[in-house]
Amino acid sequence: MAGTSSMIVAGLTAAALATVGYLGHRAAETVPPDLRRQASGSPAPAPKAPRSSERPAAALPPRSGLGQRVVYSLRRDRVWLVDKGDKVRRTFGVSPSTVDPAPGTYRVTSRSGKVTGSDGVPVEHVVRFASVDGTAIGFSAAVDGSAPVLDPQERTGGIRETRADGTAMWRFATIGRTVVVVP
């Protein structure tokens, strides 16, 4: 009995730590530039690609393809839905999966309206575009609106988005649509 209780407490603690870590990461990614402070003694940050002055996080990554496409940044955990002429239709943050696709150009290969995700959570608007060692990689939205609690030991390929972002992705990323994955 004591062993079972210890395992439950350890599992809940791990889930809580993963959630706090994820939320801390998301908070750090969305700090406005004028609120960021550089630690004393730190080197100046390297210059980055120009960003929009209105929405700094929304700047489309350089060398992310041409034409209508979905752009997914692994480093920024962000997606852009891009129309012709590099006009960003929508951009949003996502919760990454435990298995990342390699940077490169893919095509949407399949879609599902509603299924159960590999983590057991009902998801909708699933848009698949890659496979890594048998793990399907794609975008989806949890029906209950929750963010995943990732177990690094489990191989999951679901890149989670909000339901509203999932609806936008579903309308935009039809079969054959280009998906560009950047570092």
Coordinates of C-alpha atoms in Angstrom, one line a residue:
M1 CA 0.0 0.0 0.0
A2 CA 2.8 2.4 0.9
G3 CA 4.5 1.7 -2.4
T4 CA 1.4 2.5 -4.4
S5 CA 0.9 5.7 -2.5
S6 CA 4.5 6.7 -3.1
M7 CA 4.1 6.0 -6.9
I8 CA 0.9 8.1 -7.0
V9 CA 2.6 11.0 -5.2
A10 CA 5.6 10.7 -7.5
G11 CA 3.4 10.7 -10.6
L12 CA 1.4 13.7 -9.4
T13 CA 4.6 15.6 -8.5
A14 CA 6.1 14.9 -11.9
A15 CA 3.0 16.0 -13.7
A16 CA 2.9 19.2 -11.6
L17 CA 6.6 20.0 -12.3
A18 CA 6.1 19.3 -16.0
T19 CA 3.1 21.7 -16.1
V20 CA 4.9 24.4 -14.1
G21 CA 7.9 24.1 -16.4
Y22 CA 5.8 24.3 -19.5
L23 CA 3.9 27.3 -18.2
G24 CA 7.2 29.0 -17.2
H25 CA 8.6 28.4 -20.7
R26 CA 5.4 29.8 -22.3
A27 CA 5.5 32.9 -20.0
A28 CA 9.2 33.5 -20.8
E29 CA 8.5 33.3 -24.6
T30 CA 5.7 35.9 -24.4
V31 CA 7.5 38.6 -22.3
P32 CA 7.3 41.9 -24.2
P33 CA 10.8 43.1 -25.3
D34 CA 10.6 46.3 -23.3
L35 CA 10.1 44.3 -20.1
R36 CA 13.1 42.0 -20.6
R37 CA 16.2 42.8 -18.7
Q38 CA 19.7 41.6 -19.6
A39 CA 21.6 40.2 -16.7
S40 CA 24.7 42.2 -15.7
G41 CA 27.9 40.8 -17.2
S42 CA 26.0 39.0 -20.0
P43 CA 27.1 39.5 -23.6
A44 CA 24.7 41.4 -25.8
P45 CA 22.3 39.2 -27.7
A46 CA 23.1 38.2 -31.2
P47 CA 21.2 40.1 -33.9
K48 CA 18.0 38.3 -35.0
A49 CA 15.9 38.6 -38.1
P50 CA 13.8 41.7 -38.2
R51 CA 10.5 41.5 -36.4
S52 CA 7.2 43.2 -36.8
S53 CA 7.0 46.2 -34.4
E54 CA 3.3 45.5 -33.7
R55 CA 3.7 41.8 -32.7
P56 CA 7.3 40.8 -32.2
A57 CA 6.6 37.1 -31.7
A58 CA 4.6 37.0 -34.9
A59 CA 7.5 37.7 -37.3
L60 CA 7.7 35.0 -39.9
P61 CA 11.1 33.1 -39.7
P62 CA 13.5 33.8 -42.5
R63 CA 14.0 31.0 -45.1
S64 CA 10.7 29.4 -44.3
G65 CA 9.6 28.7 -47.8
L66 CA 7.4 30.4 -50.4
G67 CA 3.7 30.4 -51.3
Q68 CA 0.8 29.2 -49.2
R69 CA 2.1 27.1 -46.3
V70 CA 2.1 26.2 -42.7
V71 CA 5.4 27.2 -40.9
Y72 CA 6.3 25.4 -37.6
S73 CA 9.2 26.6 -35.6
L74 CA 10.6 24.0 -33.2
R75 CA 12.6 26.5 -31.2
R76 CA 9.7 29.0 -30.8
D77 CA 6.9 26.5 -30.5
R78 CA 5.0 28.7 -32.9
V79 CA 3.0 28.2 -36.1
W80 CA 2.3 30.6 -38.9
L81 CA -0.5 30.1 -41.5
V82 CA 0.9 31.9 -44.6
D83 CA -0.9 33.1 -47.7
K84 CA 0.5 33.9 -51.1
G85 CA 3.0 36.8 -51.0
D86 CA 4.2 35.8 -47.5
K87 CA 1.1 37.4 -45.9
V88 CA 0.7 35.9 -42.4
R89 CA -3.0 34.9 -42.0
R90 CA -2.6 33.8 -38.4
T91 CA 0.2 32.9 -36.0
F92 CA -0.1 31.1 -32.6
G93 CA 1.9 29.3 -30.0
V94 CA 1.6 25.5 -29.7
S95 CA 2.5 22.8 -27.1
P96 CA 5.1 20.6 -28.7
S97 CA 5.0 16.8 -28.8
T98 CA 7.8 14.5 -27.4
V99 CA 8.9 13.6 -31.0
D100 CA 9.9 16.4 -33.3
P101 CA 10.0 16.2 -37.1
A102 CA 13.4 17.1 -38.7
P103 CA 13.5 20.6 -40.2
G104 CA 12.4 20.5 -43.8
T105 CA 9.5 20.7 -46.1
Y106 CA 6.5 18.3 -45.8
R107 CA 2.9 18.0 -47.1
V108 CA -0.3 17.4 -45.2
T109 CA -0.9 13.7 -45.7
S110 CA -4.0 13.0 -43.7
R111 CA -6.7 14.7 -41.5
S112 CA -9.2 13.5 -38.9
G113 CA -12.1 15.4 -37.5
K114 CA -12.2 13.7 -34.1
V115 CA -10.0 10.9 -32.7
T116 CA -8.3 10.0 -29.4
G117 CA -4.8 11.3 -29.2
S118 CA -1.8 9.0 -28.4
D119 CA -2.0 10.4 -24.8
G120 CA -5.6 9.2 -24.4
V121 CA -7.1 12.7 -24.7
P122 CA -10.0 13.2 -27.2
V123 CA -8.7 15.6 -29.9
E124 CA -10.2 17.3 -33.0
H125 CA -9.0 18.9 -36.2
V126 CA -6.0 16.6 -36.6
V127 CA -3.7 17.6 -39.4
R128 CA -0.9 15.1 -40.0
F129 CA 2.2 15.9 -42.1
A130 CA 5.1 13.6 -41.0
S131 CA 6.1 10.4 -39.4
V132 CA 9.2 9.7 -37.3
D133 CA 10.1 6.1 -36.6
G134 CA 6.4 5.1 -36.8
T135 CA 5.1 8.0 -34.7
A136 CA 2.7 10.2 -36.7
I137 CA 3.4 13.9 -36.3
G138 CA 0.5 16.5 -36.7
F139 CA -1.4 19.4 -35.2
S140 CA -4.5 18.9 -33.1
A141 CA -6.6 20.5 -30.4
A142 CA -7.8 18.8 -27.3
V143 CA -11.7 18.8 -27.2
D144 CA -11.6 19.8 -23.5
G145 CA -9.1 22.7 -24.3
S146 CA -6.3 21.2 -22.1
A147 CA -2.6 21.4 -22.8
P148 CA -0.8 18.0 -22.8
V149 CA 1.2 16.9 -19.8
L150 CA 4.2 15.3 -21.6
D151 CA 6.0 12.2 -20.4
P152 CA 9.4 12.3 -22.1
Q153 CA 9.4 8.5 -22.0
E154 CA 6.3 8.3 -24.2
R155 CA 6.5 8.9 -28.0
T156 CA 3.8 11.3 -28.9
G157 CA 3.5 13.3 -32.1
G158 CA 0.6 15.5 -31.3
I159 CA 1.5 19.2 -31.5
R160 CA -1.4 20.8 -29.5
E161 CA -3.1 24.1 -30.3
T162 CA -6.1 25.8 -28.9
R163 CA -9.5 24.9 -30.3
A164 CA -9.8 28.2 -32.1
D165 CA -6.3 27.8 -33.6
G166 CA -7.2 24.2 -34.5
T167 CA -10.2 25.3 -36.4
A168 CA -8.1 27.8 -38.3
M169 CA -5.5 25.1 -39.1
W170 CA -8.2 22.7 -40.2
R171 CA -9.6 25.2 -42.7
F172 CA -6.2 26.2 -44.0
A173 CA -4.2 23.0 -44.0
T174 CA -6.0 20.7 -46.5
I175 CA -4.5 17.5 -47.9
G176 CA -1.3 18.4 -49.9
R177 CA -0.7 21.8 -48.2
T178 CA 3.0 22.5 -47.6
V179 CA 4.3 22.4 -44.1
V180 CA 7.7 23.9 -43.5
V181 CA 9.5 22.9 -40.2
V182 CA 12.2 25.3 -39.2
P183 CA 14.6 24.9 -36.2

